[in-house]
PDB file of C-alpha atoms in Angstrom:
ATOM      1  CA  MET A 801     -21.387 -10.187  12.722  1.00  0.00           C
ATOM      2  CA  VAL A 802     -17.652 -10.220  11.778  1.00  0.00           C
ATOM      3  CA  ALA A 803     -16.055  -6.938  11.299  1.00  0.00           C
ATOM      4  CA  GLY A 804     -12.634  -5.466  11.765  1.00  0.00           C
ATOM      5  CA  VAL A 805      -8.959  -4.765  10.244  1.00  0.00           C
ATOM      6  CA  LEU A 806      -6.791  -7.150   9.192  1.00  0.00           C
ATOM      7  CA  ILE A 807      -3.140  -6.959   8.862  1.00  0.00           C
ATOM      8  CA  VAL A 808      -1.750  -9.376   6.098  1.00  0.00           C
ATOM      9  CA  ASP A 809       1.455 -10.817   4.945  1.00  0.00           C
ATOM     10  CA  LYS A 810       0.475 -11.417   0.991  1.00  0.00           C
ATOM     11  CA  PRO A 811       2.526 -13.693  -0.757  1.00  0.00           C
ATOM     12  CA  LYS A 812       4.059 -13.618  -4.121  1.00  0.00           C
ATOM     13  CA  GLY A 813       1.744 -14.333  -6.749  1.00  0.00           C
ATOM     14  CA  PRO A 814      -1.751 -13.961  -5.848  1.00  0.00           C
ATOM     15  CA  THR A 815      -3.377 -10.677  -6.602  1.00  0.00           C
ATOM     16  CA  SER A 816      -4.819  -8.375  -3.639  1.00  0.00           C
ATOM     17  CA  HIS A 817      -8.686  -9.315  -4.882  1.00  0.00           C
ATOM     18  CA  ASP A 818      -7.121 -12.815  -4.953  1.00  0.00           C
ATOM     19  CA  VAL A 819      -6.512 -12.100  -1.163  1.00  0.00           C
ATOM     20  CA  VAL A 820     -10.029 -10.756  -0.803  1.00  0.00           C
ATOM     21  CA  ALA A 821     -11.701 -13.599  -2.340  1.00  0.00           C
ATOM     22  CA  VAL A 822     -10.064 -16.339  -0.160  1.00  0.00           C
ATOM     23  CA  LEU A 823     -11.027 -14.400   3.203  1.00  0.00           C
ATOM     24  CA  ARG A 824     -14.432 -13.910   2.094  1.00  0.00           C
ATOM     25  CA  ARG A 825     -14.465 -17.627   1.949  1.00  0.00           C
ATOM     26  CA  THR A 826     -12.840 -18.088   5.470  1.00  0.00           C
ATOM     27  CA  LEU A 827     -14.782 -15.504   6.704  1.00  0.00           C
ATOM     28  CA  ARG A 828     -17.741 -16.523   5.048  1.00  0.00           C
ATOM     29  CA  THR A 829     -18.718 -13.197   4.485  1.00  0.00           C
ATOM     30  CA  ARG A 830     -18.911 -11.236   1.130  1.00  0.00           C
ATOM     31  CA  GLN A 831     -18.040  -7.828   2.817  1.00  0.00           C
ATOM     32  CA  VAL A 832     -14.548  -7.823   2.658  1.00  0.00           C
ATOM     33  CA  GLY A 833     -12.136  -5.147   1.165  1.00  0.00           C
ATOM     34  CA  HIS A 834      -8.848  -4.043   0.868  1.00  0.00           C
ATOM     35  CA  ALA A 835      -6.635  -0.331   1.073  1.00  0.00           C
ATOM     36  CA  GLY A 836      -4.081  -0.249  -1.445  1.00  0.00           C
ATOM     37  CA  THR A 837      -3.371  -2.719  -4.030  1.00  0.00           C
ATOM     38  CA  LEU A 838      -0.691  -4.894  -4.275  1.00  0.00           C
ATOM     39  CA  ASP A 839       0.985  -6.014  -7.651  1.00  0.00           C
ATOM     40  CA  PRO A 840       1.176 -10.038  -8.028  1.00  0.00           C
ATOM     41  CA  MET A 841       4.688 -10.101  -7.730  1.00  0.00           C
ATOM     42  CA  ALA A 842       4.785  -7.749  -4.453  1.00  0.00           C
ATOM     43  CA  THR A 843       4.703  -8.948  -1.006  1.00  0.00           C
ATOM     44  CA  GLY A 844       3.783  -7.755   2.246  1.00  0.00           C
ATOM     45  CA  VAL A 845       1.369  -5.774   3.901  1.00  0.00           C
ATOM     46  CA  LEU A 846      -1.943  -5.084   2.781  1.00  0.00           C
ATOM     47  CA  VAL A 847      -4.488  -3.872   4.686  1.00  0.00           C
ATOM     48  CA  VAL A 848      -8.022  -5.781   4.670  1.00  0.00           C
ATOM     49  CA  ALA A 849     -11.469  -4.336   5.744  1.00  0.00           C
ATOM     50  CA  VAL A 850     -14.118  -6.861   6.842  1.00  0.00           C
ATOM     51  CA  GLY A 851     -17.711  -6.147   7.349  1.00  0.00           C
ATOM     52  CA  GLU A 852     -18.546  -2.549   9.099  1.00  0.00           C
ATOM     53  CA  ALA A 853     -14.785  -1.709   8.648  1.00  0.00           C
ATOM     54  CA  THR A 854     -15.043  -1.566   4.916  1.00  0.00           C
ATOM     55  CA  LYS A 855     -16.771   1.641   5.406  1.00  0.00           C
ATOM     56  CA  LEU A 856     -12.869   2.513   7.121  1.00  0.00           C
ATOM     57  CA  VAL A 857     -11.080   1.823   3.575  1.00  0.00           C
ATOM     58  CA  PRO A 858     -10.981   5.489   1.975  1.00  0.00           C
ATOM     59  CA  TRP A 859      -8.919   6.642   5.186  1.00  0.00           C
ATOM     60  CA  LEU A 860      -6.675   3.291   5.603  1.00  0.00           C
ATOM     61  CA  THR A 861      -5.289   4.557   2.011  1.00  0.00           C
ATOM     62  CA  THR A 862      -4.233   7.593   2.656  1.00  0.00           C
ATOM     63  CA  ASP A 863      -0.791   7.793   4.377  1.00  0.00           C
ATOM     64  CA  ASP A 864       2.335   7.058   3.559  1.00  0.00           C
ATOM     65  CA  LYS A 865       3.801   3.598   2.510  1.00  0.00           C
ATOM     66  CA  SER A 866       7.291   1.781   2.784  1.00  0.00           C
ATOM     67  CA  TYR A 867       8.842  -0.914   0.561  1.00  0.00           C
ATOM     68  CA  GLU A 868      11.879  -3.010   0.329  1.00  0.00           C
ATOM     69  CA  ALA A 869      13.001  -2.935  -3.676  1.00  0.00           C
ATOM     70  CA  THR A 870      15.206  -4.316  -5.967  1.00  0.00           C
ATOM     71  CA  VAL A 871      15.837  -3.156  -8.796  1.00  0.00           C
ATOM     72  CA  ARG A 872      17.416  -4.663 -12.012  1.00  0.00           C
ATOM     73  CA  LEU A 873      19.674  -2.475 -14.369  1.00  0.00           C
ATOM     74  CA  GLY A 874      20.037  -3.154 -18.445  1.00  0.00           C
ATOM     75  CA  VAL A 875      17.090  -4.641 -18.477  1.00  0.00           C
ATOM     76  CA  GLY A 876      13.477  -2.992 -19.491  1.00  0.00           C
ATOM     77  CA  THR A 877       9.874  -5.241 -19.459  1.00  0.00           C
ATOM     78  CA  SER A 878       6.225  -4.161 -20.366  1.00  0.00           C
ATOM     79  CA  THR A 879       5.216  -4.125 -16.550  1.00  0.00           C
ATOM     80  CA  LEU A 880       8.578  -2.794 -15.358  1.00  0.00           C
ATOM     81  CA  ASP A 881       8.803  -5.579 -13.039  1.00  0.00           C
ATOM     82  CA  ALA A 882      10.003  -9.911 -13.602  1.00  0.00           C
ATOM     83  CA  ASP A 883       6.331 -10.551 -14.378  1.00  0.00           C
ATOM     84  CA  GLY A 884       6.402  -8.667 -18.151  1.00  0.00           C
ATOM     85  CA  GLN A 885       8.143  -9.583 -21.174  1.00  0.00           C
ATOM     86  CA  GLU A 886      11.617  -7.767 -21.926  1.00  0.00           C
ATOM     87  CA  THR A 887      11.229  -4.708 -23.663  1.00  0.00           C
ATOM     88  CA  SER A 888      14.647  -3.389 -24.168  1.00  0.00           C
ATOM     89  CA  ARG A 889      18.689  -4.045 -23.300  1.00  0.00           C
ATOM     90  CA  ILE A 890      20.812  -1.340 -22.435  1.00  0.00           C
ATOM     91  CA  PRO A 891      24.492  -2.527 -21.072  1.00  0.00           C
ATOM     92  CA  ILE A 892      25.210  -0.194 -18.228  1.00  0.00           C
ATOM     93  CA  SER A 893      28.224   1.855 -18.539  1.00  0.00           C
ATOM     94  CA  HIS A 894      31.792   1.528 -16.741  1.00  0.00           C
ATOM     95  CA  ASP A 895      31.365   4.118 -14.037  1.00  0.00           C
ATOM     96  CA  LEU A 896      27.760   2.696 -13.105  1.00  0.00           C
ATOM     97  CA  ALA A 897      29.676  -0.860 -12.769  1.00  0.00           C
ATOM     98  CA  GLN A 898      31.942   0.664 -10.782  1.00  0.00           C
ATOM     99  CA  ALA A 899      29.921   2.278  -8.378  1.00  0.00           C
ATOM    100  CA  LEU A 900      27.806  -0.885  -8.062  1.00  0.00           C
ATOM    101  CA  ARG A 901      30.781  -3.222  -7.081  1.00  0.00           C
ATOM    102  CA  ALA A 902      32.021  -0.230  -4.651  1.00  0.00           C
ATOM    103  CA  ILE A 903      28.868  -0.665  -3.077  1.00  0.00           C
ATOM    104  CA  GLU A 904      28.808  -3.784  -2.932  1.00  0.00           C
ATOM    105  CA  VAL A 905      32.411  -4.340  -1.530  1.00  0.00           C
ATOM    106  CA  GLY A 906      31.299  -2.071   0.847  1.00  0.00           C
ATOM    107  CA  ALA A 907      28.454  -4.010   1.775  1.00  0.00           C
ATOM    108  CA  GLN A 908      30.283  -6.674   2.559  1.00  0.00           C
ATOM    109  CA  HIS A 909      32.894  -5.069   4.910  1.00  0.00           C
ATOM    110  CA  ALA A 910      29.943  -3.641   6.957  1.00  0.00           C
ATOM    111  CA  ALA A 911      31.581   0.067   5.755  1.00  0.00           C
ATOM    112  CA  PRO A 912      28.712   1.751   3.863  1.00  0.00           C
ATOM    113  CA  LEU A 913      30.742   4.536   1.795  1.00  0.00           C
ATOM    114  CA  PRO A 914      29.410   7.970   0.275  1.00  0.00           C
ATOM    115  CA  LEU A 915      27.050   7.270  -2.568  1.00  0.00           C
ATOM    116  CA  PRO A 916      29.333   7.244  -5.740  1.00  0.00           C
ATOM    117  CA  GLU A 917      28.864   8.747  -8.707  1.00  0.00           C
ATOM    118  CA  PRO A 918      26.449   8.414 -11.070  1.00  0.00           C
ATOM    119  CA  LEU A 919      24.432   6.816  -8.663  1.00  0.00           C
ATOM    120  CA  ARG A 920      24.207   9.636  -6.364  1.00  0.00           C
ATOM    121  CA  THR A 921      23.080  12.552  -8.600  1.00  0.00           C
ATOM    122  CA  ALA A 922      20.633   9.984  -9.993  1.00  0.00           C
ATOM    123  CA  ILE A 923      18.766   9.184  -6.978  1.00  0.00           C
ATOM    124  CA  ASP A 924      19.016  13.039  -6.066  1.00  0.00           C
ATOM    125  CA  SER A 925      17.074  13.734  -9.004  1.00  0.00           C
ATOM    126  CA  GLU A 926      14.193  11.130  -7.937  1.00  0.00           C
ATOM    127  CA  ARG A 927      14.221  12.832  -4.100  1.00  0.00           C
ATOM    128  CA  ALA A 928      13.559  16.065  -5.930  1.00  0.00           C
ATOM    129  CA  ARG A 929      10.791  14.139  -7.884  1.00  0.00           C
ATOM    130  CA  THR A 930       7.635  15.747  -7.717  1.00  0.00           C
ATOM    131  CA  GLU A 931       5.507  14.234 -10.232  1.00  0.00           C
ATOM    132  CA  GLN A 932       5.454  10.464 -11.832  1.00  0.00           C
ATOM    133  CA  ILE A 933       4.102   8.734 -15.187  1.00  0.00           C
ATOM    134  CA  PRO A 934       2.352   5.698 -14.043  1.00  0.00           C
ATOM    135  CA  PRO A 935       3.267   2.417 -15.794  1.00  0.00           C
ATOM    136  CA  ILE A 936       0.759   1.753 -18.433  1.00  0.00           C
ATOM    137  CA  PHE A 937      -0.060  -1.743 -16.855  1.00  0.00           C
ATOM    138  CA  SER A 938      -1.491  -0.106 -13.880  1.00  0.00           C
ATOM    139  CA  ALA A 939      -5.273   0.223 -12.062  1.00  0.00           C
ATOM    140  CA  VAL A 940      -4.834   3.830 -13.177  1.00  0.00           C
ATOM    141  CA  ARG A 941      -8.322   5.210 -14.997  1.00  0.00           C
ATOM    142  CA  ILE A 942      -8.122   6.750 -18.211  1.00  0.00           C
ATOM    143  CA  GLY A 943     -11.956   7.386 -19.368  1.00  0.00           C
ATOM    144  CA  GLY A 944     -13.522   4.789 -16.682  1.00  0.00           C
ATOM    145  CA  GLU A 945     -11.460   1.929 -18.021  1.00  0.00           C
ATOM    146  CA  ARG A 946      -7.962   0.586 -16.111  1.00  0.00           C
ATOM    147  CA  ALA A 947      -4.989   1.394 -18.016  1.00  0.00           C
ATOM    148  CA  HIS A 948      -3.885  -2.474 -17.783  1.00  0.00           C
ATOM    149  CA  LYS A 949      -7.044  -2.928 -19.369  1.00  0.00           C
ATOM    150  CA  LEU A 950      -5.832  -0.664 -22.115  1.00  0.00           C
ATOM    151  CA  ALA A 951      -2.413  -1.857 -22.722  1.00  0.00           C
ATOM    152  CA  ARG A 952      -3.570  -5.781 -22.522  1.00  0.00           C
ATOM    153  CA  ARG A 953      -5.643  -4.567 -25.730  1.00  0.00           C
ATOM    154  CA  GLY A 954      -2.195  -3.897 -27.451  1.00  0.00           C
ATOM    155  CA  GLN A 955      -3.217  -0.284 -26.863  1.00  0.00           C
ATOM    156  CA  VAL A 956      -0.858   2.561 -25.836  1.00  0.00           C
ATOM    157  CA  PRO A 957      -2.461   4.552 -22.398  1.00  0.00           C
ATOM    158  CA  ASP A 958      -1.914   8.200 -22.265  1.00  0.00           C
ATOM    159  CA  LEU A 959      -0.674   8.357 -18.809  1.00  0.00           C
ATOM    160  CA  ALA A 960      -0.416  12.110 -17.190  1.00  0.00           C
ATOM    161  CA  PRO A 961       1.668  12.550 -14.743  1.00  0.00           C
ATOM    162  CA  ARG A 962       0.423  12.514 -11.180  1.00  0.00           C
ATOM    163  CA  PRO A 963       1.874  14.279  -8.195  1.00  0.00           C
ATOM    164  CA  VAL A 964       4.298  12.292  -6.000  1.00  0.00           C
ATOM    165  CA  GLY A 965       6.195  12.284  -2.876  1.00  0.00           C
ATOM    166  CA  LEU A 966       9.123  10.424  -2.449  1.00  0.00           C
ATOM    167  CA  ARG A 967       9.629  10.550   1.255  1.00  0.00           C
ATOM    168  CA  ARG A 968      12.893   8.612   1.586  1.00  0.00           C
ATOM    169  CA  ILE A 969      15.362   6.621  -0.764  1.00  0.00           C
ATOM    170  CA  ASP A 970      18.305   4.547   0.982  1.00  0.00           C
ATOM    171  CA  VAL A 971      20.324   2.473  -1.433  1.00  0.00           C
ATOM    172  CA  MET A 972      20.684  -0.694   1.102  1.00  0.00           C
ATOM    173  CA  GLY A 973      23.015  -2.675  -1.057  1.00  0.00           C
ATOM    174  CA  ALA A 974      24.279  -3.748  -4.604  1.00  0.00           C
ATOM    175  CA  SER A 975      25.546  -6.097  -6.986  1.00  0.00           C
ATOM    176  CA  LEU A 976      27.377  -6.656 -10.016  1.00  0.00           C
ATOM    177  CA  ASP A 977      27.243 -10.326 -10.858  1.00  0.00           C
ATOM    178  CA  PRO A 978      25.190 -12.115 -12.229  1.00  0.00           C
ATOM    179  CA  GLU A 979      23.435  -9.391 -12.914  1.00  0.00           C
ATOM    180  CA  PRO A 980      23.539  -5.705 -12.055  1.00  0.00           C
ATOM    181  CA  GLU A 981      20.800  -4.920  -9.260  1.00  0.00           C
ATOM    182  CA  LEU A 982      20.703  -2.206  -6.469  1.00  0.00           C
ATOM    183  CA  ARG A 983      18.745  -2.776  -3.259  1.00  0.00           C
ATOM    184  CA  LEU A 984      17.058   0.199  -2.299  1.00  0.00           C
ATOM    185  CA  THR A 985      14.195   1.111   1.047  1.00  0.00           C
ATOM    186  CA  VAL A 986      11.693   4.097   0.157  1.00  0.00           C
ATOM    187  CA  ASP A 987       9.042   6.092   2.139  1.00  0.00           C
ATOM    188  CA  VAL A 988       6.691   6.992  -0.342  1.00  0.00           C
ATOM    189  CA  THR A 989       3.389   9.188  -0.897  1.00  0.00           C
ATOM    190  CA  LYS A 990      -0.344   7.907  -1.939  1.00  0.00           C
ATOM    191  CA  GLY A 991      -0.134   7.092  -5.622  1.00  0.00           C
ATOM    192  CA  TYR A 992       3.693   6.286  -6.266  1.00  0.00           C
ATOM    193  CA  PHE A 993       4.500   3.553  -7.841  1.00  0.00           C
ATOM    194  CA  VAL A 994       7.674   1.780  -7.287  1.00  0.00           C
ATOM    195  CA  ARG A 995       7.946   0.036 -10.588  1.00  0.00           C
ATOM    196  CA  SER A 996       8.040   3.641 -12.234  1.00  0.00           C
ATOM    197  CA  LEU A 997      10.889   4.693  -9.819  1.00  0.00           C
ATOM    198  CA  ALA A 998      13.154   1.193 -11.158  1.00  0.00           C
ATOM    199  CA  ARG A 999      12.072   2.978 -14.794  1.00  0.00           C
ATOM    200  CA  ASP A1000      12.864   6.719 -13.903  1.00  0.00           C
ATOM    201  CA  LEU A1001      16.441   5.469 -11.793  1.00  0.00           C
ATOM    202  CA  ALA A1002      17.300   3.236 -14.835  1.00  0.00           C
ATOM    203  CA  GLU A1003      17.050   5.903 -17.282  1.00  0.00           C
ATOM    204  CA  ALA A1004      18.754   8.494 -15.293  1.00  0.00           C
ATOM    205  CA  LEU A1005      21.282   6.150 -14.957  1.00  0.00           C
ATOM    206  CA  GLY A1006      22.005   6.189 -19.005  1.00  0.00           C
ATOM    207  CA  THR A1007      20.088   2.382 -18.729  1.00  0.00           C
ATOM    208  CA  THR A1008      17.006   0.837 -18.484  1.00  0.00           C
ATOM    209  CA  GLY A1009      15.363  -1.501 -15.624  1.00  0.00           C
ATOM    210  CA  HIS A1010      12.785  -3.258 -13.680  1.00  0.00           C
ATOM    211  CA  LEU A1011      11.682  -4.293 -10.009  1.00  0.00           C
ATOM    212  CA  THR A1012      12.547  -8.233  -9.462  1.00  0.00           C
ATOM    213  CA  SER A1013      11.287  -7.842  -5.941  1.00  0.00           C
ATOM    214  CA  LEU A1014       9.201  -5.416  -4.273  1.00  0.00           C
ATOM    215  CA  ARG A1015       7.870  -5.841   0.036  1.00  0.00           C
ATOM    216  CA  ARG A1016       5.953  -3.425   1.687  1.00  0.00           C
ATOM    217  CA  THR A1017       6.978  -3.268   5.055  1.00  0.00           C
ATOM    218  CA  ARG A1018       4.572  -0.220   6.325  1.00  0.00           C
ATOM    219  CA  SER A1019       1.490   0.758   4.901  1.00  0.00           C
ATOM    220  CA  GLY A1020       0.593   4.249   7.248  1.00  0.00           C
ATOM    221  CA  ALA A1021       0.220   2.903  10.864  1.00  0.00           C
ATOM    222  CA  PHE A1022       0.353  -0.562  10.037  1.00  0.00           C
ATOM    223  CA  SER A1023       3.026  -2.759   9.934  1.00  0.00           C
ATOM    224  CA  ILE A1024       4.836  -5.815   8.771  1.00  0.00           C
ATOM    225  CA  ASN A1025       5.283  -7.178  12.251  1.00  0.00           C
ATOM    226  CA  ASP A1026       1.654  -6.259  12.432  1.00  0.00           C
ATOM    227  CA  ALA A1027       0.685  -8.906   9.969  1.00  0.00           C
ATOM    228  CA  ILE A1028      -0.489 -12.711   9.625  1.00  0.00           C
ATOM    229  CA  ALA A1029       0.748 -14.979   7.443  1.00  0.00           C
ATOM    230  CA  LEU A1030      -1.659 -16.722   4.778  1.00  0.00           C
ATOM    231  CA  ASP A1031       0.086 -20.139   4.657  1.00  0.00           C
ATOM    232  CA  GLY A1032      -1.762 -22.869   4.183  1.00  0.00           C
ATOM    233  CA  ILE A1033      -5.006 -20.667   3.150  1.00  0.00           C
ATOM    234  CA  TRP A1034      -5.214 -20.934  -0.101  1.00  0.00           C
ATOM    235  CA  GLU A1035      -6.545 -24.518  -0.532  1.00  0.00           C
ATOM    236  CA  ARG A1036     -10.137 -25.472   0.513  1.00  0.00           C
ATOM    237  CA  PRO A1037     -10.282 -26.587   4.004  1.00  0.00           C
ATOM    238  CA  ALA A1038     -11.013 -30.861   4.125  1.00  0.00           C
ATOM    239  CA  SER A1039     -13.706 -30.688   7.015  1.00  0.00           C
ATOM    240  CA  ASP A1040     -15.709 -28.503   8.612  1.00  0.00           C
ATOM    241  CA  ALA A1041     -13.614 -28.877  11.513  1.00  0.00           C
ATOM    242  CA  ASP A1042     -10.952 -27.444   9.446  1.00  0.00           C
ATOM    243  CA  ARG A1043     -12.843 -24.464   7.702  1.00  0.00           C
ATOM    244  CA  ASP A1044     -14.054 -23.938  11.461  1.00  0.00           C
ATOM    245  CA  ALA A1045     -10.391 -23.573  12.701  1.00  0.00           C
ATOM    246  CA  GLN A1046      -9.360 -21.634   9.988  1.00  0.00           C
ATOM    247  CA  GLN A1047     -11.837 -18.895  10.376  1.00  0.00           C
ATOM    248  CA  ALA A1048     -11.138 -19.039  14.070  1.00  0.00           C
ATOM    249  CA  LEU A1049      -7.149 -17.898  13.763  1.00  0.00           C
ATOM    250  CA  PHE A1050      -8.121 -15.248  10.782  1.00  0.00           C
ATOM    251  CA  SER A1051     -11.116 -14.147  13.661  1.00  0.00           C
ATOM    252  CA  SER A1052      -8.563 -13.831  16.136  1.00  0.00           C
ATOM    253  CA  ARG A1053      -6.741 -11.682  14.126  1.00  0.00           C
ATOM    254  CA  LEU A1054      -9.032  -8.947  13.385  1.00  0.00           C
ATOM    255  CA  LEU A1055      -8.675  -5.529  15.002  1.00  0.00           C
ATOM    256  CA  SER A1056     -11.962  -3.863  16.226  1.00  0.00           C
ATOM    257  CA  LEU A1057     -12.721  -0.430  14.229  1.00  0.00           C
ATOM    258  CA  GLU A1058     -11.782   1.320  17.518  1.00  0.00           C
ATOM    259  CA  CYS A1059      -8.460  -0.283  17.774  1.00  0.00           C
ATOM    260  CA  ALA A1060      -7.826   0.403  13.962  1.00  0.00           C
ATOM    261  CA  VAL A1061      -8.755   4.009  14.008  1.00  0.00           C
ATOM    262  CA  ALA A1062      -6.908   4.535  17.156  1.00  0.00           C
ATOM    263  CA  ILE A1063      -3.892   3.430  15.165  1.00  0.00           C
ATOM    264  CA  ALA A1064      -4.606   5.180  11.744  1.00  0.00           C
ATOM    265  CA  MET A1065      -6.736   8.163  12.274  1.00  0.00           C
ATOM    266  CA  PRO A1066      -6.896  11.054  14.935  1.00  0.00           C
ATOM    267  CA  THR A1067      -9.614  10.399  17.384  1.00  0.00           C
ATOM    268  CA  SER A1068     -12.097  12.919  19.549  1.00  0.00           C
ATOM    269  CA  THR A1069     -15.322  11.857  21.841  1.00  0.00           C
ATOM    270  CA  LEU A1070     -18.666  12.856  21.336  1.00  0.00           C
ATOM    271  CA  ASN A1071     -21.221  13.651  24.228  1.00  0.00           C
ATOM    272  CA  ALA A1072     -24.583  11.888  24.558  1.00  0.00           C
ATOM    273  CA  ASP A1073     -25.919  15.395  22.056  1.00  0.00           C
ATOM    274  CA  GLY A1074     -23.275  14.643  19.827  1.00  0.00           C
ATOM    275  CA  VAL A1075     -23.849  11.170  19.248  1.00  0.00           C
ATOM    276  CA  ARG A1076     -27.652  11.586  18.647  1.00  0.00           C
ATOM    277  CA  ALA A1077     -26.769  14.110  16.180  1.00  0.00           C
ATOM    278  CA  ALA A1078     -24.195  12.128  14.585  1.00  0.00           C
ATOM    279  CA  ARG A1079     -26.068   9.050  14.614  1.00  0.00           C
ATOM    280  CA  PHE A1080     -28.813  10.886  12.034  1.00  0.00           C
ATOM    281  CA  GLY A1081     -25.854  12.543   9.713  1.00  0.00           C
ATOM    282  CA  GLN A1082     -26.673  16.117  11.362  1.00  0.00           C
ATOM    283  CA  ARG A1083     -23.962  18.853  12.236  1.00  0.00           C
ATOM    284  CA  VAL A1084     -22.472  18.304  15.852  1.00  0.00           C
ATOM    285  CA  HIS A1085     -22.419  21.531  18.207  1.00  0.00           C
ATOM    286  CA  PRO A1086     -18.453  22.464  18.923  1.00  0.00           C
ATOM    287  CA  SER A1087     -19.523  21.695  22.529  1.00  0.00           C
ATOM    288  CA  ASP A1088     -20.538  18.343  21.978  1.00  0.00           C
ATOM    289  CA  LEU A1089     -17.140  17.378  20.288  1.00  0.00           C
ATOM    290  CA  SER A1090     -13.520  17.416  21.557  1.00  0.00           C
ATOM    291  CA  SER A1091     -10.672  17.632  20.210  1.00  0.00           C
ATOM    292  CA  PRO A1092     -11.891  19.099  16.776  1.00  0.00           C
ATOM    293  CA  HIS A1093      -9.605  18.066  13.934  1.00  0.00           C
ATOM    294  CA  ALA A1094      -9.751  19.382  10.627  1.00  0.00           C
ATOM    295  CA  ARG A1095      -8.626  17.001   9.008  1.00  0.00           C
ATOM    296  CA  PRO A1096     -11.202  13.438   8.592  1.00  0.00           C
ATOM    297  CA  SER A1097     -10.823  11.966  12.530  1.00  0.00           C
ATOM    298  CA  ALA A1098     -12.697   8.824  14.552  1.00  0.00           C
ATOM    299  CA  TRP A1099     -15.938  10.054  16.553  1.00  0.00           C
ATOM    300  CA  LEU A1100     -15.976   7.860  19.890  1.00  0.00           C
ATOM    301  CA  ASP A1101     -18.306   7.642  22.040  1.00  0.00           C
ATOM    302  CA  GLU A1102     -17.963   8.282  25.885  1.00  0.00           C
ATOM    303  CA  ASP A1103     -17.734   4.284  26.035  1.00  0.00           C
ATOM    304  CA  GLY A1104     -14.979   4.437  23.788  1.00  0.00           C
ATOM    305  CA  MET A1105     -17.443   2.934  20.470  1.00  0.00           C
ATOM    306  CA  LEU A1106     -17.023   4.103  16.885  1.00  0.00           C
ATOM    307  CA  ILE A1107     -19.543   6.182  15.895  1.00  0.00           C
ATOM    308  CA  ALA A1108     -18.355   8.447  13.089  1.00  0.00           C
ATOM    309  CA  VAL A1109     -15.332   9.403  10.521  1.00  0.00           C
ATOM    310  CA  GLY A1110     -15.923  13.220  10.603  1.00  0.00           C
ATOM    311  CA  ARG A1111     -14.177  16.316  10.498  1.00  0.00           C
ATOM    312  CA  ALA A1112     -14.351  19.934  11.840  1.00  0.00           C
ATOM    313  CA  SER A1113     -15.650  23.045   9.728  1.00  0.00           C
ATOM    314  CA  GLU A1114     -14.013  26.270  10.510  1.00  0.00           C
ATOM    315  CA  ASP A1115     -16.747  27.308  13.159  1.00  0.00           C
ATOM    316  CA  GLY A1116     -15.887  24.430  15.040  1.00  0.00           C
ATOM    317  CA  SER A1117     -18.648  22.260  14.331  1.00  0.00           C
ATOM    318  CA  GLY A1118     -18.557  18.591  13.178  1.00  0.00           C
ATOM    319  CA  GLN A1119     -19.483  17.363   9.533  1.00  0.00           C
ATOM    320  CA  VAL A1120     -20.400  13.502   9.497  1.00  0.00           C
ATOM    321  CA  LEU A1121     -18.530  12.053   6.441  1.00  0.00           C
ATOM    322  CA  ARG A1122     -19.415   8.462   7.572  1.00  0.00           C
ATOM    323  CA  GLY A1123     -21.433   7.119  10.074  1.00  0.00           C
ATOM    324  CA  PHE A1124     -21.133   3.658  11.612  1.00  0.00           C
ATOM    325  CA  ARG A1125     -23.810   1.571  12.799  1.00  0.00           C
ATOM    326  CA  PRO A1126     -23.223  -0.300  16.398  1.00  0.00           C
ATOM    327  CA  LEU A1127     -21.416  -3.752  16.389  1.00  0.00           C
ATOM    328  CA  SER A1128     -21.231  -6.841  18.896  1.00  0.00           C
ATOM    329  CA  ILE A1129     -17.842  -8.008  17.474  1.00  0.00           C
TER     330      ILE A1129
END
């Protein structure tokens, strides 16, 4: 049975579901899911779970993520990215143009300057943000329906602000010609929309804006350096041999469940009595669980096999959140 976690470098164009569909075909299993959606325009790290690893998805999506982004200033779009229709144009101010030029010149001379106004004030405001309104074209649910489906029917979803955090934001470059742009790197919490950052940052700068590129370089503990490209996978293999070779390549890059949880989560060890209790979904006695964690953690047996995801209660006993059946990968 094929099972594990695959770190994919998603190309521009396909949706996250498209990636899942092609991997289902390649790995010959329907049991494939992803952790953390990437928009079609976006590229980079997409964590894909296969087989029994799909049970891990809720815990593979909780950590911070890192992105490289380019914001086009002066033009707004319906989707807040380059895939949308233009909705507004607001010329940037003289002061903002001067600031972009200063950043551009500093980068050319490898001599970064202190962030000039009005950029410094706008960036500081985004650093302090604790709530964010998602884009109307997003997968956020409103009354059981996705916001993007309502928006495509011409309705304007009423989206409430959601708690978010911007851990870090750095201006990596800028340009004024042929179009005013900012290049950013950001570390953000789960649920943060970089498209909303483009909208809000541009508004703070007295203009409008949208993303022209977005690349996720890290999703939790998984980095773009761990990712496999999907080159050549979009066309169906010409022969059974090609199909087998394709399957073998991606199967060889699967991280085992034990390897994935060791990277992404705290771990604890169960003794034999603890394994027996966890297998039946029972509470684990404190003496049967090493290093109890109040947050969800991976429980391994003494041979290093993943038994369950669980967490410790106040009395030190362990509560099973999700059990895993024995595998031969």
